[in-house]
Amino acid sequence: MKIYLVRHGQSGPNMQNVYNLKTSDINVVGIKQAEELKELIKDINYDVVISSPLVRAKHTAQIINDNRKEILFDDRLKERDGGDLEGKSKSLVDREDYWNYYSTTNYGNEERIPHLFERVANFIDELKNKDYENVLIVAHSGVYKAFYAYFNGIPKDGKFLNIIIKNCEIKEYEL
């Protein structure tokens, strides 16, 4: 099975360097990015689209789904829950530490990285039992970090800040 993982289009909070709200949608640039991605992937014969149910991912999935396949929504593909950090400046935390798998620092009630990675791994493991050839997944930067860890392991230093996927960038995995 081939997995095509896409990060949602740009949102306002992405540009303001703040933690996204659960209700953040893609902005005009994000819509343009999604339309460009739709053209780029038009020849991929995916069986299904599976998306995070958060607005920015859902909107991106609707735009890029040129093949008009069913879109399924899965809570395990939601971005890492920032808890009290939602809508606040990213400068309030040590970003290197925030995205360190081994960090024990709490910045409030944010979701811990091991929990994020575990729920995404659970999703991927379940996907193995599906009869798909090609799957298009629309999610978030944190979910990409979890995919990266699933397929490549946890770096020795536990650091994931520089493991990035740009808005509407696509990564391919073989499952």
Coordinates of N, CA, C and O in Angstrom, one line a residue:
M1 N 0.8 -1.2 0.0 CA 0.0 0.0 0.0 C 0.9 1.2 0.0 O 1.8 1.3 0.8
K2 N 0.6 2.2 -0.8 CA 1.3 3.4 -0.9 C 0.4 4.5 -0.1 O -0.8 4.6 -0.4
I3 N 1.1 5.2 0.7 CA 0.5 6.3 1.5 C 1.0 7.6 1.0 O 2.2 7.8 0.9
Y4 N 0.1 8.5 0.7 CA 0.5 9.9 0.3 C 0.0 10.8 1.4 O -1.2 11.0 1.6
L5 N 1.0 11.3 2.2 CA 0.6 12.1 3.4 C 0.8 13.6 3.0 O 1.9 14.0 2.5
V6 N -0.2 14.4 3.2 CA -0.2 15.8 2.8 C -0.5 16.6 4.1 O -1.3 16.2 4.9
R7 N 0.2 17.7 4.3 CA -0.1 18.6 5.3 C -1.1 19.6 4.8 O -1.0 20.0 3.6
H8 N -2.0 20.1 5.6 CA -3.0 21.0 5.2 C -2.4 22.3 4.6 O -1.2 22.6 4.9
G9 N -3.2 23.1 4.0 CA -2.7 24.4 3.4 C -2.5 25.4 4.6 O -2.9 25.2 5.7
Q10 N -1.8 26.5 4.2 CA -1.5 27.5 5.2 C -2.7 28.1 5.9 O -3.7 28.3 5.3
S11 N -2.6 28.3 7.2 CA -3.6 28.9 8.0 C -3.1 30.2 8.5 O -1.9 30.5 8.6
G12 N -4.0 31.1 9.0 CA -3.6 32.3 9.6 C -2.6 32.2 10.7 O -1.5 32.8 10.8
P13 N -2.9 31.3 11.7 CA -1.9 31.0 12.8 C -0.5 30.6 12.3 O 0.5 30.9 13.0
N14 N -0.5 29.9 11.2 CA 0.8 29.5 10.7 C 1.7 30.7 10.4 O 2.9 30.8 10.7
M15 N 1.0 31.7 9.9 CA 1.7 33.0 9.5 C 2.0 33.9 10.7 O 3.0 34.6 10.7
Q16 N 1.2 33.7 11.7 CA 1.3 34.6 12.9 C 2.2 33.9 14.0 O 2.4 34.5 15.0
N17 N 2.7 32.7 13.7 CA 3.6 32.0 14.6 C 3.0 31.7 15.9 O 3.6 31.9 17.0
V18 N 1.7 31.4 15.9 CA 1.0 31.0 17.1 C 0.5 29.6 16.9 O 0.4 29.0 15.8
Y19 N 0.1 28.9 18.0 CA -0.4 27.6 18.0 C -1.8 27.7 17.4 O -2.6 28.5 17.9
N20 N -2.1 26.8 16.4 CA -3.4 26.8 15.8 C -4.5 26.6 16.8 O -4.4 25.8 17.7
L21 N -5.7 27.2 16.5 CA -6.9 26.9 17.2 C -7.5 25.7 16.5 O -7.3 25.5 15.3
K22 N -8.3 24.9 17.2 CA -8.9 23.8 16.6 C -9.8 24.2 15.5 O -10.1 23.4 14.5
T23 N -10.3 25.4 15.5 CA -11.2 25.9 14.5 C -10.5 26.7 13.4 O -11.2 27.2 12.5
S24 N -9.2 26.8 13.4 CA -8.5 27.5 12.3 C -8.7 26.9 11.0 O -8.6 25.7 10.8
D25 N -9.0 27.7 10.0 CA -9.2 27.3 8.6 C -8.0 27.7 7.8 O -7.2 28.5 8.3
I26 N -7.9 27.2 6.6 CA -6.8 27.6 5.7 C -7.2 29.0 5.2 O -8.4 29.4 5.1
N27 N -6.2 29.8 4.9 CA -6.4 31.2 4.4 C -6.3 31.2 2.9 O -6.3 30.1 2.2
V28 N -6.3 32.3 2.3 CA -6.3 32.5 0.8 C -5.1 31.8 0.2 O -5.2 31.1 -0.8
V29 N -3.9 31.9 0.8 CA -2.7 31.3 0.4 C -2.9 29.8 0.5 O -2.5 29.0 -0.4
G30 N -3.4 29.3 1.6 CA -3.7 27.9 1.8 C -4.6 27.3 0.7 O -4.4 26.1 0.3
I31 N -5.6 28.0 0.4 CA -6.5 27.6 -0.7 C -5.8 27.5 -2.0 O -5.9 26.5 -2.7
K32 N -4.9 28.5 -2.3 CA -4.1 28.4 -3.6 C -3.2 27.2 -3.5 O -3.0 26.5 -4.5
Q33 N -2.5 27.0 -2.4 CA -1.6 25.8 -2.3 C -2.4 24.5 -2.5 O -1.9 23.6 -3.2
A34 N -3.6 24.4 -2.0 CA -4.4 23.2 -2.1 C -4.8 23.0 -3.6 O -4.7 21.9 -4.1
E35 N -5.1 24.1 -4.3 CA -5.5 24.0 -5.7 C -4.3 23.6 -6.5 O -4.4 22.8 -7.5
E36 N -3.1 24.1 -6.2 CA -1.9 23.7 -6.9 C -1.6 22.2 -6.6 O -1.2 21.5 -7.5
L37 N -1.8 21.8 -5.4 CA -1.5 20.4 -5.1 C -2.5 19.5 -5.8 O -2.1 18.4 -6.3
K38 N -3.7 19.9 -5.9 CA -4.7 19.1 -6.6 C -4.3 18.8 -8.0 O -4.4 17.7 -8.5
E39 N -3.7 19.8 -8.7 CA -3.2 19.6 -10.0 C -2.0 18.7 -10.0 O -1.9 17.8 -10.9
L40 N -1.1 18.8 -9.0 CA 0.1 17.9 -8.9 C -0.3 16.5 -8.7 O 0.4 15.6 -9.3
I41 N -1.3 16.2 -8.0 CA -1.7 14.8 -7.7 C -2.8 14.2 -8.5 O -3.2 13.1 -8.2
K42 N -3.2 14.9 -9.5 CA -4.4 14.5 -10.3 C -4.2 13.1 -10.9 O -5.2 12.4 -11.2
D43 N -3.0 12.6 -11.2 CA -2.8 11.3 -11.8 C -2.6 10.2 -10.8 O -2.4 9.1 -11.2
I44 N -2.7 10.5 -9.5 CA -2.6 9.5 -8.5 C -3.9 8.9 -8.3 O -4.9 9.5 -8.0
N45 N -4.0 7.6 -8.5 CA -5.3 6.9 -8.4 C -5.4 6.3 -7.0 O -5.3 5.2 -6.7
Y46 N -5.8 7.3 -6.1 CA -6.0 6.9 -4.7 C -7.4 6.3 -4.5 O -8.3 6.6 -5.2
D47 N -7.5 5.3 -3.5 CA -8.7 4.6 -3.3 C -9.6 5.4 -2.3 O -10.8 5.3 -2.4
V48 N -9.0 6.1 -1.4 CA -9.8 6.8 -0.4 C -8.9 8.0 0.1 O -7.7 8.0 0.0
V49 N -9.6 9.0 0.7 CA -9.0 10.1 1.3 C -9.3 10.0 2.8 O -10.5 9.8 3.2
I50 N -8.3 10.0 3.7 CA -8.5 10.0 5.1 C -7.9 11.3 5.7 O -6.7 11.6 5.4
S51 N -8.7 12.0 6.4 CA -8.3 13.3 6.8 C -8.5 13.5 8.3 O -9.4 12.9 8.9
S52 N -7.7 14.4 8.9 CA -8.0 14.9 10.2 C -9.3 15.6 10.1 O -9.6 16.3 9.1
P53 N -10.1 15.6 11.2 CA -11.4 16.3 11.2 C -11.2 17.8 11.5 O -12.2 18.5 11.4
L54 N -10.0 18.3 11.8 CA -9.9 19.7 12.1 C -10.1 20.5 10.8 O -9.8 20.0 9.7
V55 N -10.7 21.6 10.9 CA -11.2 22.4 9.8 C -10.2 22.6 8.7 O -10.4 22.4 7.5
R56 N -8.9 23.0 9.1 CA -7.9 23.3 8.1 C -7.6 22.1 7.2 O -7.3 22.2 6.0
A57 N -7.5 20.9 7.8 CA -7.2 19.7 7.1 C -8.5 19.2 6.3 O -8.3 18.9 5.1
K58 N -9.6 19.3 6.8 CA -10.9 18.9 6.2 C -11.1 19.8 4.9 O -11.3 19.3 3.8
H59 N -10.8 21.1 5.0 CA -11.0 22.0 3.9 C -10.0 21.7 2.8 O -10.3 21.6 1.6
T60 N -8.7 21.4 3.2 CA -7.7 21.0 2.2 C -8.1 19.7 1.5 O -8.0 19.6 0.3
A61 N -8.6 18.8 2.3 CA -9.0 17.5 1.7 C -10.1 17.7 0.6 O -10.0 17.0 -0.4
Q62 N -11.0 18.5 0.9 CA -12.1 18.8 0.0 C -11.6 19.4 -1.3 O -12.1 19.0 -2.4
I63 N -10.7 20.3 -1.2 CA -10.1 20.9 -2.4 C -9.3 20.0 -3.2 O -9.5 19.9 -4.5
I64 N -8.4 19.2 -2.6 CA -7.5 18.3 -3.4 C -8.1 17.1 -3.9 O -7.6 16.4 -4.7
N65 N -9.3 16.7 -3.4 CA -10.0 15.4 -3.8 C -10.6 15.5 -5.2 O -11.8 15.4 -5.3
D66 N -9.7 15.7 -6.2 CA -10.2 15.8 -7.6 C -10.8 14.5 -8.1 O -11.6 14.6 -9.0
N67 N -10.4 13.4 -7.5 CA -11.0 12.1 -8.0 C -12.4 11.8 -7.4 O -13.0 10.8 -7.6
R68 N -12.8 12.7 -6.5 CA -14.1 12.6 -5.8 C -14.3 11.3 -5.1 O -15.3 10.7 -5.2
K69 N -13.2 10.9 -4.4 CA -13.3 9.7 -3.6 C -13.9 10.0 -2.3 O -14.0 11.2 -1.9
E70 N -14.3 9.0 -1.6 CA -14.9 9.2 -0.3 C -13.8 9.8 0.7 O -12.7 9.4 0.6
I71 N -14.2 10.7 1.5 CA -13.3 11.3 2.5 C -13.8 10.8 3.9 O -14.9 11.0 4.3
L72 N -12.9 10.1 4.5 CA -13.1 9.6 5.9 C -12.4 10.5 6.8 O -11.3 11.0 6.5
F73 N -12.9 10.7 8.0 CA -12.3 11.5 9.0 C -11.9 10.7 10.2 O -12.7 9.8 10.6
D74 N -10.7 10.9 10.7 CA -10.2 10.1 11.8 C -9.5 11.0 12.8 O -8.6 11.7 12.5
D75 N -10.0 10.9 14.1 CA -9.5 11.7 15.1 C -8.0 11.5 15.4 O -7.4 12.4 16.0
R76 N -7.5 10.3 15.1 CA -6.1 10.0 15.4 C -5.2 10.8 14.5 O -4.0 10.9 14.8
L77 N -5.7 11.5 13.5 CA -4.9 12.3 12.6 C -5.0 13.8 13.0 O -4.4 14.6 12.3
K78 N -5.6 14.1 14.1 CA -5.6 15.5 14.6 C -4.2 15.9 15.0 O -3.4 15.1 15.4
E79 N -4.0 17.2 14.9 CA -2.7 17.8 15.3 C -2.5 17.5 16.8 O -3.4 17.3 17.5
R80 N -1.2 17.6 17.2 CA -0.9 17.5 18.7 C -1.7 18.6 19.4 O -1.7 19.7 19.0
D81 N -2.4 18.2 20.4 CA -3.3 19.1 21.2 C -2.4 20.0 22.0 O -1.7 19.6 22.9
G82 N -2.4 21.3 21.7 CA -1.6 22.3 22.4 C -2.2 22.7 23.7 O -1.5 23.4 24.5
G83 N -3.4 22.2 24.0 CA -4.0 22.6 25.3 C -4.0 24.1 25.6 O -4.5 24.8 24.7
D84 N -3.5 24.5 26.7 CA -3.5 25.9 27.1 C -2.7 26.8 26.1 O -2.9 28.0 26.1
L85 N -1.9 26.2 25.3 CA -1.1 27.0 24.3 C -1.9 27.4 23.1 O -1.4 28.3 22.3
E86 N -3.0 26.8 22.9 CA -3.8 27.1 21.7 C -4.0 28.6 21.5 O -4.5 29.2 22.4
G87 N -3.7 29.1 20.3 CA -3.9 30.5 20.0 C -2.8 31.4 20.6 O -2.8 32.6 20.3
K88 N -1.8 30.8 21.3 CA -0.8 31.7 21.9 C 0.5 31.6 21.1 O 0.7 30.7 20.3
S89 N 1.4 32.6 21.3 CA 2.6 32.6 20.6 C 3.5 31.4 20.8 O 3.7 31.0 22.0
K90 N 4.1 31.0 19.8 CA 5.1 29.8 19.9 C 6.3 30.2 20.7 O 7.1 29.4 21.1
S91 N 6.6 31.5 20.8 CA 7.7 32.0 21.5 C 7.6 31.8 23.0 O 8.6 31.9 23.8
L92 N 6.5 31.3 23.5 CA 6.3 31.1 25.0 C 7.0 29.8 25.4 O 7.1 29.6 26.6
V93 N 7.4 29.0 24.5 CA 8.0 27.7 24.8 C 9.3 27.6 24.1 O 9.6 28.2 23.2
D94 N 10.1 26.7 24.7 CA 11.4 26.3 24.0 C 11.0 25.2 23.0 O 10.7 24.1 23.3
R95 N 10.9 25.7 21.7 CA 10.4 24.8 20.6 C 11.2 23.5 20.5 O 10.6 22.5 20.2
E96 N 12.5 23.6 20.7 CA 13.3 22.4 20.6 C 12.9 21.4 21.6 O 12.8 20.2 21.4
D97 N 12.6 21.9 22.8 CA 12.2 21.0 23.9 C 10.8 20.5 23.7 O 10.5 19.4 24.0
Y98 N 9.9 21.4 23.2 CA 8.5 21.1 23.0 C 8.4 19.9 22.0 O 7.5 19.1 22.2
W99 N 9.3 19.8 21.0 CA 9.2 18.8 20.1 C 10.3 17.7 20.3 O 10.8 17.0 19.4
N100 N 10.7 17.6 21.6 CA 11.7 16.5 21.9 C 10.9 15.4 22.5 O 10.2 15.5 23.5
Y101 N 11.0 14.2 21.9 CA 10.3 13.0 22.3 C 10.5 12.7 23.8 O 9.7 12.2 24.5
Y102 N 11.8 12.9 24.3 CA 12.1 12.6 25.6 C 11.9 13.7 26.6 O 12.2 13.4 27.8
S103 N 11.5 14.8 26.2 CA 11.3 15.9 27.2 C 10.3 15.6 28.3 O 9.3 14.9 28.0
T104 N 10.6 16.0 29.5 CA 9.6 15.9 30.6 C 9.0 17.2 31.0 O 8.3 17.3 32.0
T105 N 9.4 18.3 30.2 CA 8.8 19.6 30.5 C 7.4 19.7 30.2 O 6.9 19.2 29.1
N106 N 6.6 20.3 31.1 CA 5.2 20.6 30.8 C 5.0 22.1 30.6 O 5.5 22.9 31.4
Y107 N 4.3 22.4 29.5 CA 4.0 23.8 29.2 C 2.6 24.1 29.5 O 2.0 25.1 29.0
G108 N 1.9 23.3 30.3 CA 0.5 23.4 30.5 C -0.1 22.0 30.4 O 0.5 21.0 30.9
N109 N -1.2 21.9 29.7 CA -1.8 20.6 29.5 C -1.8 20.1 28.1 O -2.7 19.5 27.6
E110 N -0.7 20.4 27.4 CA -0.5 20.0 26.0 C -0.4 18.5 26.0 O 0.0 17.8 26.9
E111 N -0.7 17.9 24.8 CA -0.6 16.5 24.6 C 0.9 16.1 24.5 O 1.7 16.8 23.9
R112 N 1.3 15.1 25.2 CA 2.7 14.6 25.2 C 3.0 14.0 23.9 O 2.1 13.3 23.3
I113 N 4.2 14.1 23.4 CA 4.6 13.5 22.1 C 4.4 12.0 22.1 O 3.9 11.5 21.1
P114 N 4.8 11.3 23.1 CA 4.6 9.8 23.0 C 3.1 9.4 22.8 O 2.8 8.5 22.1
H115 N 2.2 10.2 23.4 CA 0.8 9.9 23.1 C 0.4 10.2 21.7 O -0.3 9.4 21.0
L116 N 0.8 11.4 21.1 CA 0.6 11.7 19.7 C 1.1 10.6 18.8 O 0.4 10.1 18.0
F117 N 2.3 10.2 19.1 CA 2.9 9.1 18.2 C 2.2 7.8 18.4 O 2.1 7.1 17.4
E118 N 1.8 7.5 19.5 CA 1.1 6.2 19.8 C -0.3 6.2 19.0 O -0.6 5.2 18.4
R119 N -1.0 7.3 19.1 CA -2.3 7.3 18.4 C -2.1 7.3 16.9 O -2.9 6.6 16.2
V120 N -1.1 7.9 16.4 CA -0.8 7.8 14.9 C -0.3 6.4 14.5 O -0.8 5.9 13.5
A121 N 0.5 5.8 15.3 CA 1.0 4.5 15.1 C -0.2 3.5 15.1 O -0.3 2.6 14.2
N122 N -1.2 3.7 16.0 CA -2.4 2.9 16.0 C -3.2 3.0 14.7 O -3.6 2.0 14.1
F123 N -3.2 4.2 14.2 CA -3.9 4.5 12.9 C -3.2 3.7 11.8 O -3.8 3.1 11.0
I124 N -1.9 3.9 11.7 CA -1.1 3.2 10.7 C -1.2 1.7 10.8 O -1.4 1.0 9.7
D125 N -1.1 1.2 12.0 CA -1.3 -0.3 12.2 C -2.6 -0.8 11.7 O -2.7 -1.8 11.0
E126 N -3.7 0.0 12.0 CA -5.0 -0.4 11.5 C -5.1 -0.3 10.0 O -5.8 -1.1 9.3
L127 N -4.4 0.7 9.4 CA -4.4 0.8 7.9 C -3.9 -0.4 7.2 O -4.3 -0.7 6.1
K128 N -2.9 -1.1 7.9 CA -2.3 -2.3 7.3 C -3.4 -3.3 7.0 O -3.2 -4.2 6.1
N129 N -4.5 -3.3 7.7 CA -5.5 -4.3 7.6 C -6.6 -3.9 6.5 O -7.5 -4.7 6.3
K130 N -6.4 -2.8 5.9 CA -7.3 -2.4 4.9 C -6.8 -2.8 3.5 O -5.7 -3.1 3.3
D131 N -7.8 -2.9 2.6 CA -7.5 -3.4 1.3 C -7.3 -2.3 0.3 O -8.0 -2.2 -0.8
Y132 N -6.5 -1.3 0.6 CA -6.2 -0.2 -0.3 C -4.9 -0.3 -1.0 O -4.0 -0.9 -0.4
E133 N -4.8 0.2 -2.2 CA -3.6 0.3 -2.9 C -2.9 1.6 -2.7 O -1.7 1.7 -2.5
N134 N -3.7 2.7 -2.7 CA -3.2 4.0 -2.5 C -4.1 4.8 -1.6 O -5.3 4.8 -1.9
V135 N -3.5 5.4 -0.6 CA -4.3 6.2 0.3 C -3.8 7.6 0.4 O -2.6 7.8 0.5
L136 N -4.7 8.6 0.3 CA -4.3 10.0 0.4 C -4.7 10.4 1.8 O -5.9 10.3 2.2
I137 N -3.8 10.9 2.6 CA -4.0 11.3 4.0 C -3.7 12.8 4.1 O -2.7 13.3 3.7
V138 N -4.7 13.5 4.7 CA -4.5 15.0 4.9 C -4.4 15.2 6.4 O -5.4 14.9 7.1
A139 N -3.3 15.8 6.9 CA -3.2 15.9 8.3 C -2.3 17.2 8.6 O -2.5 18.2 8.0
H140 N -1.4 17.0 9.6 CA -0.7 18.2 10.2 C 0.8 17.9 10.3 O 1.2 16.8 10.2
S141 N 1.5 18.9 10.7 CA 2.9 18.8 10.9 C 3.3 17.8 11.9 O 4.2 17.0 11.8
G142 N 2.6 17.9 13.1 CA 2.9 16.9 14.2 C 2.6 15.5 13.8 O 3.3 14.6 14.2
V143 N 1.5 15.3 13.0 CA 1.2 14.0 12.5 C 2.3 13.5 11.6 O 2.7 12.3 11.6
Y144 N 2.9 14.4 10.8 CA 4.0 14.0 9.9 C 5.2 13.5 10.8 O 5.8 12.5 10.5
K145 N 5.4 14.2 11.9 CA 6.5 13.8 12.7 C 6.3 12.4 13.3 O 7.2 11.6 13.4
A146 N 5.0 12.1 13.6 CA 4.7 10.8 14.0 C 4.9 9.7 12.9 O 5.4 8.6 13.2
F147 N 4.5 10.1 11.7 CA 4.7 9.2 10.6 C 6.2 8.9 10.4 O 6.7 7.8 10.2
Y148 N 7.0 10.0 10.5 CA 8.4 9.9 10.3 C 9.0 8.9 11.4 O 9.8 8.1 11.0
A149 N 8.6 9.1 12.6 CA 9.0 8.2 13.7 C 8.6 6.8 13.4 O 9.4 5.8 13.7
Y150 N 7.4 6.6 13.0 CA 6.9 5.2 12.7 C 7.8 4.5 11.7 O 8.1 3.3 11.8
F151 N 8.1 5.2 10.6 CA 8.9 4.6 9.5 C 10.4 4.7 9.6 O 11.1 3.9 9.0
N152 N 10.9 5.6 10.5 CA 12.3 5.8 10.6 C 12.9 5.7 12.0 O 14.1 5.7 12.2
G153 N 12.0 5.5 13.0 CA 12.4 5.4 14.4 C 12.6 6.8 15.0 O 12.5 7.8 14.3
I154 N 12.8 6.8 16.3 CA 13.0 8.0 17.1 C 14.5 8.4 17.0 O 15.3 7.5 17.3
P155 N 14.8 9.6 16.6 CA 16.2 10.0 16.6 C 16.8 9.8 18.0 O 16.1 9.9 19.0
K156 N 18.1 9.5 18.1 CA 18.7 9.2 19.4 C 18.5 10.4 20.4 O 18.4 10.2 21.5
D157 N 18.6 11.6 19.8 CA 18.4 12.8 20.7 C 16.9 13.1 20.9 O 16.6 14.0 21.7
G158 N 16.0 12.4 20.2 CA 14.6 12.6 20.4 C 14.1 13.9 19.8 O 12.9 14.2 20.0
K159 N 14.9 14.6 19.0 CA 14.5 15.9 18.5 C 13.7 15.8 17.2 O 14.2 15.1 16.3
F160 N 12.6 16.5 17.1 CA 11.7 16.4 16.0 C 11.4 17.8 15.4 O 10.7 17.9 14.4
L161 N 11.9 18.9 16.0 CA 11.6 20.2 15.5 C 12.0 20.4 14.1 O 11.2 21.0 13.3
N162 N 13.1 19.9 13.7 CA 13.6 20.2 12.3 C 13.1 19.1 11.3 O 13.6 19.1 10.2
I163 N 12.3 18.2 11.7 CA 11.7 17.2 10.8 C 10.4 17.8 10.4 O 9.4 17.8 11.1
I164 N 10.4 18.5 9.2 CA 9.3 19.3 8.8 C 8.6 18.9 7.5 O 9.2 18.2 6.7
I165 N 7.4 19.3 7.4 CA 6.6 19.2 6.1 C 6.0 20.5 5.9 O 5.3 21.1 6.8
K166 N 6.1 21.1 4.8 CA 5.6 22.4 4.5 C 4.1 22.3 4.2 O 3.6 21.2 3.9
N167 N 3.4 23.4 4.2 CA 2.0 23.4 3.9 C 1.7 22.9 2.5 O 2.4 23.3 1.6
C168 N 0.9 21.9 2.4 CA 0.5 21.3 1.1 C 1.7 20.5 0.4 O 1.6 20.3 -0.7
E169 N 2.7 20.2 1.2 CA 3.7 19.3 0.8 C 3.2 17.9 0.9 O 2.4 17.6 1.7
I170 N 3.7 17.0 0.0 CA 3.3 15.6 0.1 C 4.5 14.7 0.3 O 5.6 15.0 -0.3
K171 N 4.3 13.7 1.2 CA 5.4 12.7 1.4 C 4.8 11.4 1.1 O 3.6 11.1 1.3
E172 N 5.6 10.5 0.6 CA 5.2 9.1 0.2 C 5.8 8.1 1.2 O 6.9 8.2 1.5
Y173 N 4.9 7.1 1.5 CA 5.4 6.0 2.3 C 4.8 4.7 1.7 O 3.8 4.7 1.1
E174 N 5.6 3.6 1.9 CA 5.1 2.3 1.5 C 4.8 1.5 2.7 O 5.7 1.4 3.6
L175 N 3.6 1.0 2.8 CA 3.2 0.2 4.0 C 3.1 -1.3 3.6 O 2.5 -1.6 2.6

